[in-house]
mmCIF file of C-alpha atoms in Angstrom:
data_model
loop_
_atom_site.group_PDB
_atom_site.id
_atom_site.type_symbol
_atom_site.label_atom_id
_atom_site.label_comp_id
_atom_site.label_asym_id
_atom_site.label_seq_id
_atom_site.Cartn_x
_atom_site.Cartn_y
_atom_site.Cartn_z
ATOM 1 C CA GLN H 549 5.258 -16.914 8.183
ATOM 2 C CA VAL H 550 5.152 -13.130 8.094
ATOM 3 C CA GLN H 551 1.992 -11.336 9.203
ATOM 4 C CA LEU H 552 1.040 -7.853 8.022
ATOM 5 C CA VAL H 553 -1.343 -5.570 9.900
ATOM 6 C CA GLU H 554 -2.618 -2.286 8.465
ATOM 7 C CA SER H 555 -3.859 0.596 10.584
ATOM 8 C CA GLY H 556 -4.649 4.294 10.288
ATOM 9 C CA GLY H 557 -7.771 4.208 8.163
ATOM 10 C CA GLY H 558 -10.821 6.283 8.951
ATOM 11 C CA LEU H 559 -13.258 8.938 7.782
ATOM 12 C CA VAL H 560 -11.960 12.231 6.390
ATOM 13 C CA GLN H 561 -13.336 15.089 4.323
ATOM 14 C CA ALA H 562 -12.255 15.662 0.744
ATOM 15 C CA GLY H 563 -8.924 17.472 0.678
ATOM 16 C CA GLY H 564 -7.831 15.961 3.967
ATOM 17 C CA SER H 565 -4.997 13.575 4.776
ATOM 18 C CA LEU H 566 -4.434 10.163 6.326
ATOM 19 C CA ARG H 567 -1.346 8.092 7.013
ATOM 20 C CA LEU H 568 -1.677 4.329 6.806
ATOM 21 C CA SER H 569 0.761 2.008 8.555
ATOM 22 C CA CYS H 570 1.664 -1.600 7.795
ATOM 23 C CA ALA H 571 3.455 -3.460 10.581
ATOM 24 C CA ALA H 572 5.117 -6.824 9.928
ATOM 25 C CA SER H 573 5.699 -9.552 12.496
ATOM 26 C CA GLY H 574 6.765 -13.183 12.510
ATOM 27 C CA GLY H 575 9.192 -12.559 9.670
ATOM 28 C CA THR H 576 11.192 -9.910 7.893
ATOM 29 C CA ILE H 577 10.290 -7.572 5.054
ATOM 30 C CA SER H 578 13.690 -5.889 4.920
ATOM 31 C CA SER H 579 14.832 -7.647 1.729
ATOM 32 C CA TYR H 580 11.473 -7.454 -0.068
ATOM 33 C CA ALA H 581 9.710 -4.822 -2.088
ATOM 34 C CA MET H 582 6.355 -3.829 -0.603
ATOM 35 C CA GLY H 583 3.149 -2.636 -2.202
ATOM 36 C CA TRP H 584 -0.145 -0.957 -1.374
ATOM 37 C CA PHE H 585 -3.375 -1.940 -3.131
ATOM 38 C CA ARG H 586 -6.969 -0.837 -2.704
ATOM 39 C CA GLN H 587 -10.369 -2.283 -3.463
ATOM 40 C CA ARG H 588 -13.630 -0.385 -3.918
ATOM 41 C CA PRO H 589 -16.992 -2.132 -3.470
ATOM 42 C CA GLY H 590 -17.843 -4.248 -6.490
ATOM 43 C CA LYS H 591 -14.498 -3.572 -8.172
ATOM 44 C CA GLU H 592 -11.253 -5.475 -8.582
ATOM 45 C CA ARG H 593 -8.268 -4.862 -6.357
ATOM 46 C CA GLU H 594 -6.025 -2.227 -7.936
ATOM 47 C CA PHE H 595 -2.404 -1.213 -7.594
ATOM 48 C CA VAL H 596 -1.673 1.973 -5.646
ATOM 49 C CA ALA H 597 2.049 2.168 -4.851
ATOM 50 C CA ARG H 598 5.200 0.087 -4.515
ATOM 51 C CA ILE H 599 8.579 0.618 -2.858
ATOM 52 C CA SER H 600 11.792 -1.345 -3.376
ATOM 53 C CA TRP H 601 13.539 -3.073 -0.487
ATOM 54 C CA SER H 602 16.091 -0.273 -0.099
ATOM 55 C CA SER H 603 13.637 2.606 -0.750
ATOM 56 C CA SER H 604 15.695 3.489 -3.825
ATOM 57 C CA SER H 605 12.680 3.169 -6.119
ATOM 58 C CA THR H 606 9.011 4.083 -5.739
ATOM 59 C CA THR H 607 6.172 3.728 -8.214
ATOM 60 C CA TYR H 608 2.607 5.060 -8.081
ATOM 61 C CA ALA H 609 -0.615 4.548 -9.939
ATOM 62 C CA ASP H 610 -1.471 7.513 -12.157
ATOM 63 C CA SER H 611 -4.577 8.173 -10.085
ATOM 64 C CA VAL H 612 -2.582 8.881 -6.901
ATOM 65 C CA GLU H 613 0.786 10.186 -8.118
ATOM 66 C CA GLY H 614 1.572 13.565 -6.620
ATOM 67 C CA ARG H 615 -0.851 13.011 -3.740
ATOM 68 C CA PHE H 616 0.337 9.765 -2.085
ATOM 69 C CA THR H 617 3.793 8.873 -0.758
ATOM 70 C CA ILE H 618 5.009 5.391 0.166
ATOM 71 C CA SER H 619 7.880 4.970 2.628
ATOM 72 C CA ARG H 620 9.453 2.321 4.852
ATOM 73 C CA ASP H 621 11.780 1.719 7.781
ATOM 74 C CA ASN H 622 13.259 -1.763 7.639
ATOM 75 C CA ALA H 623 14.614 -1.516 11.186
ATOM 76 C CA LYS H 624 11.002 -1.118 12.357
ATOM 77 C CA ASN H 625 9.554 -3.651 9.892
ATOM 78 C CA THR H 626 7.041 -0.988 8.893
ATOM 79 C CA VAL H 627 5.713 0.545 5.675
ATOM 80 C CA TRP H 628 3.592 3.716 5.446
ATOM 81 C CA LEU H 629 1.310 5.302 2.895
ATOM 82 C CA GLN H 630 0.865 9.050 3.330
ATOM 83 C CA MET H 631 -2.304 10.169 1.550
ATOM 84 C CA ASN H 632 -2.877 13.875 0.902
ATOM 85 C CA SER H 633 -5.517 15.815 -1.025
ATOM 86 C CA LEU H 634 -7.924 12.922 -0.645
ATOM 87 C CA LYS H 635 -10.853 12.592 -3.025
ATOM 88 C CA PRO H 636 -14.143 10.692 -2.645
ATOM 89 C CA GLU H 637 -12.946 8.228 -5.295
ATOM 90 C CA ASP H 638 -10.100 7.242 -2.948
ATOM 91 C CA THR H 639 -12.678 5.547 -0.714
ATOM 92 C CA ALA H 640 -11.697 1.872 -0.495
ATOM 93 C CA VAL H 641 -10.209 -0.837 1.666
ATOM 94 C CA TYR H 642 -6.430 -0.465 1.544
ATOM 95 C CA TYR H 643 -4.085 -3.464 1.763
ATOM 96 C CA CYS H 644 -0.322 -3.774 2.131
ATOM 97 C CA ALA H 645 1.539 -6.766 0.711
ATOM 98 C CA ARG H 646 5.017 -8.282 0.445
ATOM 99 C CA GLN H 647 6.321 -8.805 -3.082
ATOM 100 C CA ILE H 648 7.556 -12.238 -4.141
ATOM 101 C CA ALA H 649 11.290 -12.235 -4.863
ATOM 102 C CA GLY H 650 12.001 -12.173 -8.582
ATOM 103 C CA ARG H 651 8.593 -10.723 -9.544
ATOM 104 C CA ALA H 652 9.685 -7.097 -9.828
ATOM 105 C CA VAL H 653 8.755 -6.898 -13.492
ATOM 106 C CA VAL H 654 5.070 -7.512 -12.683
ATOM 107 C CA PHE H 655 4.804 -5.607 -9.397
ATOM 108 C CA ARG H 656 1.612 -3.829 -10.505
ATOM 109 C CA ALA H 657 -0.265 -7.142 -10.420
ATOM 110 C CA SER H 658 -1.622 -8.570 -7.182
ATOM 111 C CA ASN H 659 -0.289 -12.056 -7.965
ATOM 112 C CA ALA H 660 3.267 -10.717 -7.581
ATOM 113 C CA TYR H 661 2.737 -10.611 -3.792
ATOM 114 C CA ASP H 662 2.609 -13.519 -1.355
ATOM 115 C CA PHE H 663 1.562 -12.047 2.012
ATOM 116 C CA TRP H 664 -1.278 -9.615 2.578
ATOM 117 C CA GLY H 665 -2.677 -7.670 5.499
ATOM 118 C CA GLN H 666 -6.320 -7.687 6.557
ATOM 119 C CA GLY H 667 -6.995 -4.248 5.102
ATOM 120 C CA THR H 668 -8.033 -0.913 6.583
ATOM 121 C CA GLN H 669 -11.054 1.137 5.511
ATOM 122 C CA VAL H 670 -10.579 4.647 4.147
ATOM 123 C CA THR H 671 -13.692 6.749 3.577
ATOM 124 C CA VAL H 672 -13.544 10.223 2.031
ATOM 125 C CA SER H 673 -16.659 12.391 2.192
ATOM 126 C CA SER H 674 -17.432 15.143 -0.310
#
């Protein structure tokens, strides 16, 4: 049973940067695609970014493309989300998740993932 733990959230000013980390334990993520989602108060969880198992493919939500970068190191069982040029609307709880094998076609949907971290809060002030 793999466990995912996010870290690196905090309070930053608009235009600043943060790097979120997702560390896996109790199982491997090396053969699985991984995703980042976020949830703002009173809103549904939304897709942010996804990376294939080999890092050969990355996909981003339109709202973050060009500002965020997802990466991974399978030897370290770790996934990162580098967030630059942050905006107040990026304020949310950010979650990492492991994609279910064979669900690549629907990777933008939260039900394509089987293990989730506890989330880390990101707050961007204007």
